[in-house]
Short mmCIF file of N, CA and C in Angstrom, two decimals:
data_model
loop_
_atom_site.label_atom_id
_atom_site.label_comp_id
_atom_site.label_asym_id
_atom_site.label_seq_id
_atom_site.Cartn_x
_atom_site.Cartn_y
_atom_site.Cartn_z
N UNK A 31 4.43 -22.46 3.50
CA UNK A 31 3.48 -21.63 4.23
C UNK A 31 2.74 -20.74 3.23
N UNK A 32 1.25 -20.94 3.51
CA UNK A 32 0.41 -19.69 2.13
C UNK A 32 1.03 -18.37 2.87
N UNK A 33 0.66 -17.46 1.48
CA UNK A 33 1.13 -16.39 1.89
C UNK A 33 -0.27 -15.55 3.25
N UNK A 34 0.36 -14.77 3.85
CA UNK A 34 -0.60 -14.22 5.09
C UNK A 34 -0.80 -12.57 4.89
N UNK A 35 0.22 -12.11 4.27
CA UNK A 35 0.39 -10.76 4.34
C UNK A 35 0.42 -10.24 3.01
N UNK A 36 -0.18 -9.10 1.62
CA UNK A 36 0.06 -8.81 0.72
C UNK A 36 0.41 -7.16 0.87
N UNK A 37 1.43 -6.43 0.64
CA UNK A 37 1.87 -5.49 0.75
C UNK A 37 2.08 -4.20 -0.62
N UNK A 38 1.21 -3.72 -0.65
CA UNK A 38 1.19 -3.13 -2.17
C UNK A 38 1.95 -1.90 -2.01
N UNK A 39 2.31 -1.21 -2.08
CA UNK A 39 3.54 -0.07 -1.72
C UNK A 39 3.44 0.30 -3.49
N UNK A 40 2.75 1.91 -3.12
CA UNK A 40 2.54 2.97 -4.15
C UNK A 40 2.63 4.08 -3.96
N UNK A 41 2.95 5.30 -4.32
CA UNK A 41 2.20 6.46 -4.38
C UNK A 41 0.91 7.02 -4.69
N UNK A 42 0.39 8.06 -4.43
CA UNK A 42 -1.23 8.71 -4.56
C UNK A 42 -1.24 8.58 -5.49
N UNK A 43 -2.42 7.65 -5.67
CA UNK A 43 -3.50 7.72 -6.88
C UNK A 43 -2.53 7.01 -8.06
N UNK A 44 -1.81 5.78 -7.24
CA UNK A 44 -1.44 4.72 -8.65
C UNK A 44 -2.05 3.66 -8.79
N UNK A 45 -3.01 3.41 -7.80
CA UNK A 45 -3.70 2.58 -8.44
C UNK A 45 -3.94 1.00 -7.39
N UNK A 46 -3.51 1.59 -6.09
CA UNK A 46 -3.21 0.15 -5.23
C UNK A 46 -4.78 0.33 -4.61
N UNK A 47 -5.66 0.92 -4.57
CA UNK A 47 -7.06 0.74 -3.97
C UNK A 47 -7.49 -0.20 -4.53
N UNK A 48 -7.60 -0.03 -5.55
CA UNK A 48 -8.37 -0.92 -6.82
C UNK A 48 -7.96 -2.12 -7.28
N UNK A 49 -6.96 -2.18 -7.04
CA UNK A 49 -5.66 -3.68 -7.23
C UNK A 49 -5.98 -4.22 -5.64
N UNK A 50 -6.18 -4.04 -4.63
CA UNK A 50 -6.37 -4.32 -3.65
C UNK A 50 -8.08 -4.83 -3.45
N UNK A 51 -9.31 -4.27 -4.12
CA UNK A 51 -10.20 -4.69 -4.28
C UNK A 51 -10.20 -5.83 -5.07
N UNK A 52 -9.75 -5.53 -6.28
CA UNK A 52 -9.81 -6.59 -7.43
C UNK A 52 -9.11 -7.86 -6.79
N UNK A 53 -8.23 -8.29 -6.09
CA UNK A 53 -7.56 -9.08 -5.01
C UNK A 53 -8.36 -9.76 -4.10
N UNK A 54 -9.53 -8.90 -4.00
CA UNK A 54 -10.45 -9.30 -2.60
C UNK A 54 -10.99 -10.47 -3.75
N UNK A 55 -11.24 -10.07 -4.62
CA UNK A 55 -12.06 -10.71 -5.79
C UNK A 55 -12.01 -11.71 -6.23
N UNK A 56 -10.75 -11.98 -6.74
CA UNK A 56 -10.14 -13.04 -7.46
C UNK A 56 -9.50 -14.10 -6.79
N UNK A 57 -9.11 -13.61 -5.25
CA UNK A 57 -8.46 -14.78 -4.63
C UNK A 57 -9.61 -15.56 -3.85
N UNK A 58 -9.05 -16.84 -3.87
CA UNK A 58 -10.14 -17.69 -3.16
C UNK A 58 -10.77 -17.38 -1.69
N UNK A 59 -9.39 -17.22 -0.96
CA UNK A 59 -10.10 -16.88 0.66
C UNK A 59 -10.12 -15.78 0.57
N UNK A 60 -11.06 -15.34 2.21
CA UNK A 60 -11.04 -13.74 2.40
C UNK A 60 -10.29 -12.87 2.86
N UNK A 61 -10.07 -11.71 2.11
CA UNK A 61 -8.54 -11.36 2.58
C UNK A 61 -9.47 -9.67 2.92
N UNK A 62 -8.94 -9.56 4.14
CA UNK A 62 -9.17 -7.73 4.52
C UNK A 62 -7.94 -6.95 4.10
N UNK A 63 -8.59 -5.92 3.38
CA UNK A 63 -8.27 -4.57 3.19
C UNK A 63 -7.79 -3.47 4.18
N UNK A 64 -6.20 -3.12 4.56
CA UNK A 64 -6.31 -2.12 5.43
C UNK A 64 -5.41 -1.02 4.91
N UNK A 65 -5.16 0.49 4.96
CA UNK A 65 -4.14 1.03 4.15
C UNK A 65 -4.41 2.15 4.96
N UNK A 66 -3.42 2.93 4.51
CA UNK A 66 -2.59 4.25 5.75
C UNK A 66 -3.70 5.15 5.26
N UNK A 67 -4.43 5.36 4.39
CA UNK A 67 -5.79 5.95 4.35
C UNK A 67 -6.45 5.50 5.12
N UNK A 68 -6.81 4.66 5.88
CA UNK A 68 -7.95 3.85 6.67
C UNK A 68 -7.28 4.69 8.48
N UNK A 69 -6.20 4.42 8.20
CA UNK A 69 -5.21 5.10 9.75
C UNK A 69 -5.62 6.38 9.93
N UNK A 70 -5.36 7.70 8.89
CA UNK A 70 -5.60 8.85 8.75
C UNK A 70 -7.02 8.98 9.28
N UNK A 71 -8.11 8.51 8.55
CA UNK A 71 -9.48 8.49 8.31
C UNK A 71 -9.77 7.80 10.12
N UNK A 72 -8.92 7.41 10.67
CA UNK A 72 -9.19 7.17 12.21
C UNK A 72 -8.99 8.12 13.08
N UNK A 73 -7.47 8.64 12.60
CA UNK A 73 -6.98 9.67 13.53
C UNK A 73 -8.35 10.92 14.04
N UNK A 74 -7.73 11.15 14.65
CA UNK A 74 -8.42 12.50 15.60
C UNK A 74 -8.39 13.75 14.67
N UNK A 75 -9.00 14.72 13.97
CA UNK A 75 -8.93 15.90 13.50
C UNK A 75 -8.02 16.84 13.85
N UNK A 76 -7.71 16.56 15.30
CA UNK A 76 -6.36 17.28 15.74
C UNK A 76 -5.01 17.15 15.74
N UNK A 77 -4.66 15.94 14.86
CA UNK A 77 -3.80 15.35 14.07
C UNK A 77 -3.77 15.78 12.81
N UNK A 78 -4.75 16.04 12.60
CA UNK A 78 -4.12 16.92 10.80
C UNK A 78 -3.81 17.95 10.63
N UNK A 79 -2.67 18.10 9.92
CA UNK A 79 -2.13 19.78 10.19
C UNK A 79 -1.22 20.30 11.04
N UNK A 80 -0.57 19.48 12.08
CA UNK A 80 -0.42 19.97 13.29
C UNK A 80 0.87 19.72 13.27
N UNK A 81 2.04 19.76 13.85
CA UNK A 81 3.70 19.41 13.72
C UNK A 81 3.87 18.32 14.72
N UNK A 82 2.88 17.60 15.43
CA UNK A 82 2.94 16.33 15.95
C UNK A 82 2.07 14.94 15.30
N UNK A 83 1.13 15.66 14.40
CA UNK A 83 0.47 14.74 13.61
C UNK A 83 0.72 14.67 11.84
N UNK A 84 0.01 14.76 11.21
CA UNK A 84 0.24 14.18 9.88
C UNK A 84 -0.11 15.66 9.23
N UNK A 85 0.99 16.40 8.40
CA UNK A 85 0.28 17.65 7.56
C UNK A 85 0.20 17.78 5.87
N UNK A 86 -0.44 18.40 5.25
CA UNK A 86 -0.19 17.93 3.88
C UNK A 86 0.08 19.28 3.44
N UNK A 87 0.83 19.70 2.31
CA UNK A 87 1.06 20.92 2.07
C UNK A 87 0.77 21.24 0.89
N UNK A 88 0.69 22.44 0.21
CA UNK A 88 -0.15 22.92 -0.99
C UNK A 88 0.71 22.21 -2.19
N UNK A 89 1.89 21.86 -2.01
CA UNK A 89 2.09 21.35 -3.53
C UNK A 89 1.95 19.57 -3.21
N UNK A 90 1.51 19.36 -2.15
CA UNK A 90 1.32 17.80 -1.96
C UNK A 90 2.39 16.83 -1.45
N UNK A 91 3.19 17.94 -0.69
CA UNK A 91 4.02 17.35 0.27
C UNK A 91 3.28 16.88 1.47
N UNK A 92 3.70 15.65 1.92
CA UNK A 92 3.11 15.26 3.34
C UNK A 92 4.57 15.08 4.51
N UNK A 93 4.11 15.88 5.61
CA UNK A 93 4.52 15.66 6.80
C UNK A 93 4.15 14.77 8.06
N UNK A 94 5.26 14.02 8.41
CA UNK A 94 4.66 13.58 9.94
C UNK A 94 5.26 13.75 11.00
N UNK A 95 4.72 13.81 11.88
CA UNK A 95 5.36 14.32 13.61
C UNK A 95 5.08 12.73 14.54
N UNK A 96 5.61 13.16 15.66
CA UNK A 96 5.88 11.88 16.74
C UNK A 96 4.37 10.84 16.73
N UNK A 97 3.64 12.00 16.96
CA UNK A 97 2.23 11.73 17.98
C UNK A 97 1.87 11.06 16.40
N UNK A 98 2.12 11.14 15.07
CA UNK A 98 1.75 10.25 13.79
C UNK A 98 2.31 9.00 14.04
N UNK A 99 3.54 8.81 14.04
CA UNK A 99 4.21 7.66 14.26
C UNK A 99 4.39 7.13 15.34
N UNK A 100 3.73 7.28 16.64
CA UNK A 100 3.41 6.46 17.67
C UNK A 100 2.24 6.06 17.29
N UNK A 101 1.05 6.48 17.04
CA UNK A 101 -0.02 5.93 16.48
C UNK A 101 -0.14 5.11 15.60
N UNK A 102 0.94 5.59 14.39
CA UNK A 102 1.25 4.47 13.48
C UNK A 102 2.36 3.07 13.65
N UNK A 103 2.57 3.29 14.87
CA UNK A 103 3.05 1.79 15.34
C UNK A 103 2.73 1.35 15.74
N UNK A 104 1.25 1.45 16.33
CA UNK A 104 0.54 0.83 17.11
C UNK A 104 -0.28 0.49 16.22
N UNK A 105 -0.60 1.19 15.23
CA UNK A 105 -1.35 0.37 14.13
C UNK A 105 -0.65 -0.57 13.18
N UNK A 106 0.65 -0.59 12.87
CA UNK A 106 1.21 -1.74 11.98
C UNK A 106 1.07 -2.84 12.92
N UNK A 107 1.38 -2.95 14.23
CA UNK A 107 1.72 -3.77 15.08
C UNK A 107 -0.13 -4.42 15.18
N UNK A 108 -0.75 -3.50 15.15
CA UNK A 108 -2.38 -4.16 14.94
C UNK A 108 -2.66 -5.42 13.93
N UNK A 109 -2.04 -4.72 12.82
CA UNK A 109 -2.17 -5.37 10.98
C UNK A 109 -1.24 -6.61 11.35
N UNK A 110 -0.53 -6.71 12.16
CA UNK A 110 0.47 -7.88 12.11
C UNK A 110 -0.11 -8.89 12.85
N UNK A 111 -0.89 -8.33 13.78
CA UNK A 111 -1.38 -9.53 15.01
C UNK A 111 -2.83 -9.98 14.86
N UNK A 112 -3.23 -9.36 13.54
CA UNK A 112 -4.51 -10.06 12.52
C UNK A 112 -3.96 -10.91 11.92
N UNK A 113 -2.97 -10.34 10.84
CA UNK A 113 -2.53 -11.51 11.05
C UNK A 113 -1.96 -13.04 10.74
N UNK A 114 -1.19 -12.39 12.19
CA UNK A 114 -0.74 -13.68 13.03
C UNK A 114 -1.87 -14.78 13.62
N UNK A 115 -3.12 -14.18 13.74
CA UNK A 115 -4.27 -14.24 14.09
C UNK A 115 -5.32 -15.23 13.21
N UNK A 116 -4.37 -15.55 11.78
CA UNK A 116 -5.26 -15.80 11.15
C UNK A 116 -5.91 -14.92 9.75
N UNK A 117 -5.94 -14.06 9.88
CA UNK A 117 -6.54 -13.25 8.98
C UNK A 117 -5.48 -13.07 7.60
N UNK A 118 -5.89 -12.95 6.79
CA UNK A 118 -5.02 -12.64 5.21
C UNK A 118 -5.71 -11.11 5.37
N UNK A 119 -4.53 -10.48 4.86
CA UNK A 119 -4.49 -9.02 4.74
C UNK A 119 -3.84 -8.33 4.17
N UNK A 120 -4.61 -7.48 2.89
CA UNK A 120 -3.50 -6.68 2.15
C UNK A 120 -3.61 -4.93 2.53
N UNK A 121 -2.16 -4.87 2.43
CA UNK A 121 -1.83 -3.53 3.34
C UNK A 121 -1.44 -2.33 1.93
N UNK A 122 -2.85 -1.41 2.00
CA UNK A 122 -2.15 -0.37 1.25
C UNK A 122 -1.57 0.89 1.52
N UNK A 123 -0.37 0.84 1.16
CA UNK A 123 0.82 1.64 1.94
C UNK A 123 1.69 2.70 0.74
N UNK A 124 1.78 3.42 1.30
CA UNK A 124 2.77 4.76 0.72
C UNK A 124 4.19 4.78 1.75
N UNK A 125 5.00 4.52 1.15
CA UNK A 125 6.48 3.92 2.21
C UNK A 125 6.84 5.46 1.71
N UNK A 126 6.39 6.52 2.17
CA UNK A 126 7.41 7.97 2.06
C UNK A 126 8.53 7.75 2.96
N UNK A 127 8.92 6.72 3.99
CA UNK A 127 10.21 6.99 4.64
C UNK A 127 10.88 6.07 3.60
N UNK A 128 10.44 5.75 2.52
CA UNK A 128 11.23 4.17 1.40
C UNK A 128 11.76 3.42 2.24
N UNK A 129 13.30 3.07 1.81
CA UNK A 129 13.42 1.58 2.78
C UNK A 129 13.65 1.54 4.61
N UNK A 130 13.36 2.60 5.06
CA UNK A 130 12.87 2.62 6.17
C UNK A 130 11.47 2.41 7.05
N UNK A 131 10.74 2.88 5.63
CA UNK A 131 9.52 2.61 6.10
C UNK A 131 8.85 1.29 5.92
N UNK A 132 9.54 0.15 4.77
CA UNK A 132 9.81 -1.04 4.89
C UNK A 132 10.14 -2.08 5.88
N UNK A 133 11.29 -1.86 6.58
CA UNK A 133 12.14 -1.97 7.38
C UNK A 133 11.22 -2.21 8.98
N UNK A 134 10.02 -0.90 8.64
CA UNK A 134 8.97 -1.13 9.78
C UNK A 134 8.60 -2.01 10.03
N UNK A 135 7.80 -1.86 8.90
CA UNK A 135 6.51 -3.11 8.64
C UNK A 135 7.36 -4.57 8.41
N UNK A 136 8.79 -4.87 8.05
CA UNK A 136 9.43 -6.13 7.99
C UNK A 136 9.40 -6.17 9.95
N UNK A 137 9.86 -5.49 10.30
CA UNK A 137 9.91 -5.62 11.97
C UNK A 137 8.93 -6.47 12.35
N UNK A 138 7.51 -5.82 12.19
CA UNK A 138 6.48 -5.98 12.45
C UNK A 138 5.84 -7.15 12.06
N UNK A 139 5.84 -7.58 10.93
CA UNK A 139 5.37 -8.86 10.27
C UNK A 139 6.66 -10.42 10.39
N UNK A 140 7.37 -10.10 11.13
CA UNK A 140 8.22 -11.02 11.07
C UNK A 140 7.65 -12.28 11.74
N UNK A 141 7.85 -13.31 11.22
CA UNK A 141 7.49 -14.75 10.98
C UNK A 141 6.57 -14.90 10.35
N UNK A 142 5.22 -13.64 9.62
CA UNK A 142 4.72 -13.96 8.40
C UNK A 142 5.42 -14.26 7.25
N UNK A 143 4.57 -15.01 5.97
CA UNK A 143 4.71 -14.90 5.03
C UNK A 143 4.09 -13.60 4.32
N UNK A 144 4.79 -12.71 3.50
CA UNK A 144 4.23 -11.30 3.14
C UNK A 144 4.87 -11.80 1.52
N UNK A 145 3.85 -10.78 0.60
CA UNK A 145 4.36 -10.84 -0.12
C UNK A 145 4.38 -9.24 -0.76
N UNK A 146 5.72 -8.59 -1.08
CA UNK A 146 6.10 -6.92 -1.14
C UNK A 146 5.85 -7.12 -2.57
N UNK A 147 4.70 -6.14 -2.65
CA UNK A 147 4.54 -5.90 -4.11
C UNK A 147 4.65 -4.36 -4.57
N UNK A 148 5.32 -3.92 -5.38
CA UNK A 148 5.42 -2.03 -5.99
C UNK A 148 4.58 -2.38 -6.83
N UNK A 149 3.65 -1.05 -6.64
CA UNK A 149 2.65 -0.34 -7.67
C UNK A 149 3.36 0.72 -8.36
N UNK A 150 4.00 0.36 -9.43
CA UNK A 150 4.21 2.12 -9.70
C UNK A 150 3.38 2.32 -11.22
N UNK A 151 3.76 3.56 -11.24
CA UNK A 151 2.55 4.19 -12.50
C UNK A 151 3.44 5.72 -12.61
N UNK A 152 3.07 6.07 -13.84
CA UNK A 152 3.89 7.16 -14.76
C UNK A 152 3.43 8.25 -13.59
N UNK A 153 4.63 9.43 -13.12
CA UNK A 153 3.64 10.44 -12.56
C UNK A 153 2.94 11.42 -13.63
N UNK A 154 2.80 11.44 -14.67
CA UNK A 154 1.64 11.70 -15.48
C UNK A 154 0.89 11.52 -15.48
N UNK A 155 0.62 9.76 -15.57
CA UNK A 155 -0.94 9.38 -15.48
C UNK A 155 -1.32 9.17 -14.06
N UNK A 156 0.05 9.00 -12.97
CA UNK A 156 -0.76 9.20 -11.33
C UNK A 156 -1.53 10.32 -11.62
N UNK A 157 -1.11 11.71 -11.89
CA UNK A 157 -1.30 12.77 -11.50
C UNK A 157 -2.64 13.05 -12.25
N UNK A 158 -2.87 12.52 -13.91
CA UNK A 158 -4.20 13.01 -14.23
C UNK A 158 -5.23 11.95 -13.29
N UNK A 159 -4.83 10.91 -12.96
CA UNK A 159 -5.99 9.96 -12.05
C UNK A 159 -6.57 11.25 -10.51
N UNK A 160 -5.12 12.22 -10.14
CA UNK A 160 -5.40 12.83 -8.90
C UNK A 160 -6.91 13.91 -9.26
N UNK A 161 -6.40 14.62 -10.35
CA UNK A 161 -7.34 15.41 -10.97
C UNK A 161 -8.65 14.91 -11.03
N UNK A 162 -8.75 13.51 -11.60
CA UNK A 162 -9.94 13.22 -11.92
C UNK A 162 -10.18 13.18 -10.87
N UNK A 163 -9.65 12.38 -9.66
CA UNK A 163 -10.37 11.82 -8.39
C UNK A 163 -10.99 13.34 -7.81
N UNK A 164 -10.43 14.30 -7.47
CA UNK A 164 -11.16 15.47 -6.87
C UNK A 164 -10.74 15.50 -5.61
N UNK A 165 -10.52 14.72 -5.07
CA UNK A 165 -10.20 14.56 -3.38
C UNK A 165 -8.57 14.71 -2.73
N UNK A 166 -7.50 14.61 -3.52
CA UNK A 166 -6.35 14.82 -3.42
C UNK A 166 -5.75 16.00 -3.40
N UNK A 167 -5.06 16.32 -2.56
CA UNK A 167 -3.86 17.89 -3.02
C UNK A 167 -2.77 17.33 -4.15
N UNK A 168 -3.26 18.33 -5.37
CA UNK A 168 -2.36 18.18 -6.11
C UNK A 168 -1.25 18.59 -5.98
N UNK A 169 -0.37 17.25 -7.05
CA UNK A 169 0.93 17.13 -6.79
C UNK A 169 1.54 16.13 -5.81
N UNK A 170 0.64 15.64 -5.40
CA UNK A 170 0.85 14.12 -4.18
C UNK A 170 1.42 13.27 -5.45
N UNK A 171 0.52 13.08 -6.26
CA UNK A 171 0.82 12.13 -7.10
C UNK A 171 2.36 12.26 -8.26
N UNK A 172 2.52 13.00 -8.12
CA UNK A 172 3.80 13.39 -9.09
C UNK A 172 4.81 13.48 -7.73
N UNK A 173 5.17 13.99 -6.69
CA UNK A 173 6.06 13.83 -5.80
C UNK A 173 6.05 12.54 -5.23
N UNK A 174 4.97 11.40 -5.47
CA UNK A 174 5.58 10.69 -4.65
C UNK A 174 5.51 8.77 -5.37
N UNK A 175 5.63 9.13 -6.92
CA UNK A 175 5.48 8.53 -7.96
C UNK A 175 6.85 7.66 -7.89
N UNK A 176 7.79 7.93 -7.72
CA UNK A 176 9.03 7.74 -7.38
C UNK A 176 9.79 7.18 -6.10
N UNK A 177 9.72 8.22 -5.30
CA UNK A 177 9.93 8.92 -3.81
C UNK A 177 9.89 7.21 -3.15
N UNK A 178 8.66 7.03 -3.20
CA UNK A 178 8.11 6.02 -2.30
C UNK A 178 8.69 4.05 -2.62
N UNK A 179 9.29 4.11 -3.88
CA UNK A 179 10.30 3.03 -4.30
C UNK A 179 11.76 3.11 -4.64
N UNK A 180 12.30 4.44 -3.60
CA UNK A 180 13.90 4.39 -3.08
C UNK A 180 14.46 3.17 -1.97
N UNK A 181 14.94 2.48 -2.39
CA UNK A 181 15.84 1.64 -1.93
C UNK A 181 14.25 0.40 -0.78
N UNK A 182 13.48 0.17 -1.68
CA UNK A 182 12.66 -0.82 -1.29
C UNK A 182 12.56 -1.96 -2.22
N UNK A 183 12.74 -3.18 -1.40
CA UNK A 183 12.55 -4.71 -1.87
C UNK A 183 11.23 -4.89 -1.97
N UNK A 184 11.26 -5.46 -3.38
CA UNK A 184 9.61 -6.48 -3.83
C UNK A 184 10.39 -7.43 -4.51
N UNK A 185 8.36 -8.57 -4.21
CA UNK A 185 9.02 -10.09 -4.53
C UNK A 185 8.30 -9.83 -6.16
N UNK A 186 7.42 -8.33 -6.46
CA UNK A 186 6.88 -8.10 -7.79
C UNK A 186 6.74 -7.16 -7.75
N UNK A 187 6.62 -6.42 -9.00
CA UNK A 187 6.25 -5.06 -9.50
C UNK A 187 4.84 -5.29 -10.74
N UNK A 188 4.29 -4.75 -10.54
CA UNK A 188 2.91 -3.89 -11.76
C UNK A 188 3.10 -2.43 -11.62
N UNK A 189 2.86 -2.32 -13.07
CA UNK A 189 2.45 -0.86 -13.33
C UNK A 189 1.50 -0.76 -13.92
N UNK A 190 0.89 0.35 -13.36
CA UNK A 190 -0.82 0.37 -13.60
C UNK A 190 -0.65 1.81 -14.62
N UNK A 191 0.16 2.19 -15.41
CA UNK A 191 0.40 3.21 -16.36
C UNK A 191 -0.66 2.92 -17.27
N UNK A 192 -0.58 1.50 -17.49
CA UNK A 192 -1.52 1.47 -19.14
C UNK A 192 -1.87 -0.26 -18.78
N UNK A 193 -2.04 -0.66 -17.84
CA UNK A 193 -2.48 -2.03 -17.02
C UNK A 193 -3.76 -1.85 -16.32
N UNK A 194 -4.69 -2.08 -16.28
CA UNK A 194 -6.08 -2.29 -15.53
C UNK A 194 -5.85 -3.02 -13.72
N UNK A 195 -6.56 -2.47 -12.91
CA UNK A 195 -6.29 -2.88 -11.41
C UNK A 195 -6.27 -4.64 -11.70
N UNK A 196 -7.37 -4.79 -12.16
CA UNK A 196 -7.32 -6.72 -12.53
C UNK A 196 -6.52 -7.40 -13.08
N UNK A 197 -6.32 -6.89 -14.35
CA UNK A 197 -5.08 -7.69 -14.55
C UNK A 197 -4.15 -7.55 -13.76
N UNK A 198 -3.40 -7.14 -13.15
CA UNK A 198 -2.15 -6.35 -11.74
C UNK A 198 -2.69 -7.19 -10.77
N UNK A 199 -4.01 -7.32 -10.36
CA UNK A 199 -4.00 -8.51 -9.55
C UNK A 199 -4.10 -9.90 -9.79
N UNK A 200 -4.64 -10.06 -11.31
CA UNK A 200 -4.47 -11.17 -11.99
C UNK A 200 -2.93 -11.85 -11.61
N UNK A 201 -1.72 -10.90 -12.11
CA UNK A 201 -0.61 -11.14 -12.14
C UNK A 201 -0.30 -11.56 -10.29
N UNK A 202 -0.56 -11.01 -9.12
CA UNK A 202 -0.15 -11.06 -7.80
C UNK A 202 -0.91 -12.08 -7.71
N UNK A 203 -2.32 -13.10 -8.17
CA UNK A 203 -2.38 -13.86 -7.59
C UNK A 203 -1.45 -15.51 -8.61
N UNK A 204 -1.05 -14.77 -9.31
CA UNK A 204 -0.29 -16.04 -9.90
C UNK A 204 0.77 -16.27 -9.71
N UNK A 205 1.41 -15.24 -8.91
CA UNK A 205 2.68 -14.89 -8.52
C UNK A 205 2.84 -15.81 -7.20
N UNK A 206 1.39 -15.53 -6.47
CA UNK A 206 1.07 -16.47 -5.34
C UNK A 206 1.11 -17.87 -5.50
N UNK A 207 0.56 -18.38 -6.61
CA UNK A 207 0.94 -19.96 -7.15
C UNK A 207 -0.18 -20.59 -6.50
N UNK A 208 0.07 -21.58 -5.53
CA UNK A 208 -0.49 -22.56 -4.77
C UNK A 208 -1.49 -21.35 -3.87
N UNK A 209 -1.34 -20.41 -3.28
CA UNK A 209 -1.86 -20.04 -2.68
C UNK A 209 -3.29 -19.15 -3.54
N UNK A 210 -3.52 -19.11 -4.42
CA UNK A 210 -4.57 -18.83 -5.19
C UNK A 210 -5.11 -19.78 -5.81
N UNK A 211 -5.06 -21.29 -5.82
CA UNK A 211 -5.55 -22.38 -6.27
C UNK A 211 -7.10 -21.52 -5.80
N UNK A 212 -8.06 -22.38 -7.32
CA UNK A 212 -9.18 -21.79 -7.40
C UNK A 212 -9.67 -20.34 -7.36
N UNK A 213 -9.02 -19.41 -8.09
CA UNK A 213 -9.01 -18.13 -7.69
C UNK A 213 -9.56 -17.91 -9.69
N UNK A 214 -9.92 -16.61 -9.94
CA UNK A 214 -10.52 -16.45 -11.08
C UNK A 214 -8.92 -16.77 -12.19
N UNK A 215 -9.14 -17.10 -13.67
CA UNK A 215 -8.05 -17.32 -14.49
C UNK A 215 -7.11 -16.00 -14.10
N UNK A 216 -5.88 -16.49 -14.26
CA UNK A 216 -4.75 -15.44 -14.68
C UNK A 216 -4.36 -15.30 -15.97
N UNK A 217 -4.19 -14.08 -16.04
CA UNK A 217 -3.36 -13.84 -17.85
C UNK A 217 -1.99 -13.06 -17.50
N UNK A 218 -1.34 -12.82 -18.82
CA UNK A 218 0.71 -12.57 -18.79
C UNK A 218 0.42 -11.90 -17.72
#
């Protein structure tokens, strides 16, 4: 079975946006882009901040409440029935519950083929990427550099410390094998 599902599991600002574009790129078919930034960026304004929705705190701790995670099961359960549907889709995800928050999305995707890939990256260089970006509460990237690959299964790891988003996807689509036939060259 080709693979259906690509699962990049990182912390802020390591580098899975761009490994997830470069992916769109290089692999032959079309694969959509969806990630817990895209969820947030849906939610209601009255969800941020709030002790039932999603809060972020000054050193770049993030919180979530019920009314987050009912919403967000209704959205994994979305990503799964694309698809099941047909669709190739890579999911960029921050697993802050680690292997629970795995555990979800395995629920959810069951009888796909997925393939669990960790992004990790130094929280040094996450953290100067946060700086540069401008848009982050610092310190996301250094708390959750780690945090987010406690007791979680991948079928691969990249680190984008001193690795370019392309090559990292170079490597995931070769990892894929048959399922990237005709896809741009791979290198180590």
């Amino acid at each position: 079975m080709a693979t259906q599902v690509i699962v990049l599991n990182g912390g802020s600002s390591s580098g899975k946006s761009g490994i997830a574009r470069c992916l769109q790129a290089v692999l032959p078919e079309p694969w959509l882009t969806v990630g817990v930034d895209t969820l947030i960026e849906a939610m209601p304004a009255s969800l941020h901040d709030t002790d039932g929705g999603i809060g972020f705190a000054a050193d770049g701790g993030v919180s979530v409440g019920s009314k987050f995670q009912a919403l967000q099961a209704a959205w994994i359960a979305g990503v799964a029935t694309m698809a099941g549907a047909g669709a190739r889709v890579i999911v960029d995800e921050v697993f802050l519950g680690r292997a629970e928050s795995q555990l979800r999305w395995e629920k959810a995707l069951v009888g796909l083929d997925v393939l669990w890939v960790g992004v990790r990256c130094e929280a040094a260089v996450a953290t100067g990427r946060e700086l540069a970006r401008g848009n982050r509460i610092l310190g996301m990237a250094a708390s959750q550099a780690e945090l987010v690959h406690q007791g979680v299964r991948y079928d691969l790891e990249v680190d984008t410390s001193r690795t370019e988003s392309l090559e990292c996807a170079r490597r995931i689509a070769a990892h894929l094998g048959g399922d990237a036939a005709g896809s741009a060259p791979v290198g180590g």
